[in-house]
C-alpha positions as a printed Julia matrix, in Angstrom:
88×3 Matrix{Float64}:
 67.06  35.19  104.32
 64.65  38.16  104.12
 66.81  40.25  102.28
 67.08  37.73   99.74
 63.44  36.51   99.9
 63.52  33.75  101.52
 61.88  34.47  104.56
 58.33  36.18  104.43
 58.75  39.94  106.04
 56.2   38.96  108.91
 57.95  36.07  110.06
 60.92  38.54  109.92
 59.29  41.07  111.64
 58.22  38.26  114.4
 62.05  37.29  115.07
 62.68  41.02  115.59
 59.94  41.47  118.16
 60.94  38.28  119.72
 64.59  39.33  120.05
 63.44  42.54  121.23
 61.39  40.49  124.11
 64.66  38.93  124.75
 66.06  42.28  125.57
 68.54  42.17  122.65
 67.91  45.59  121.29
 69.48  47.36  118.64
 71.59  49.62  120.97
 73.26  45.95  121.92
 73.88  45.06  118.61
 75.34  48.54  117.53
 78.04  47.72  120.07
 79.35  44.83  117.54
 81.52  45.77  114.24
 79.68  43.88  111.25
 83.53  43.88  109.55
 84.71  41.94  112.37
 81.9   39.8   112.31
 82.32  38.83  108.85
 85.59  38.25  109.36
 85.32  35.98  112.3
 82.86  33.89  109.74
 86.08  33.58  107.71
 86.94  31.0   109.93
 83.78  29.13  110.38
 83.32  25.15  109.24
 81.01  26.38  106.89
 83.61  27.54  104.35
 83.18  26.0   101.02
 85.35  27.07   98.15
 86.26  29.95   99.92
 82.83  31.39  100.79
 81.23  31.39  104.18
 77.7   29.22  103.78
 74.83  30.01  106.27
 72.04  28.21  107.34
 69.06  30.23  106.28
 65.01  30.36  107.36
 62.33  29.43  104.7
 59.84  29.85  107.52
 59.48  29.68  111.23
 60.98  26.29  112.21
 61.98  25.34  108.62
 65.26  25.87  106.79
 65.86  26.74  103.26
 67.27  24.05  101.17
 67.66  23.68   97.34
 69.64  21.06   95.52
 69.65  19.09   99.29
 72.04  21.82  100.18
 70.71  23.01  103.9
 73.77  25.84  103.71
 73.89  28.72  100.92
 76.69  31.13  100.11
 75.85  34.58  100.89
 78.11  37.58  100.2
 79.67  39.63  102.6
 78.03  42.66  101.18
 74.23  41.12  102.1
 75.82  40.04  105.83
 76.82  43.72  106.57
 73.79  45.18  105.52
 71.49  42.59  106.92
 73.77  43.18  110.17
 72.98  47.18  109.4
 69.34  46.72  108.68
 68.48  45.2   111.87
 70.37  47.49  114.11
 68.27  50.48  112.49
């Protein structure tokens, strides 16, 4: 959501710090293959018209909504880049 200019940078940084406080480190996340994560999403129930949809945060505790939709298509490229950005 932050990469799509939906979530403010300060909220993204808060979430990043929360993950760190919960001992979910970047090193731990690097153990996962982003391509396998993306492939796993292809079997998710939020597939619409062949595209994976995600629930995106607008703010802490607030979901981004447009046209009465709570899920939004996000390209594999954005998902992969977001994962890599979080990792480091």
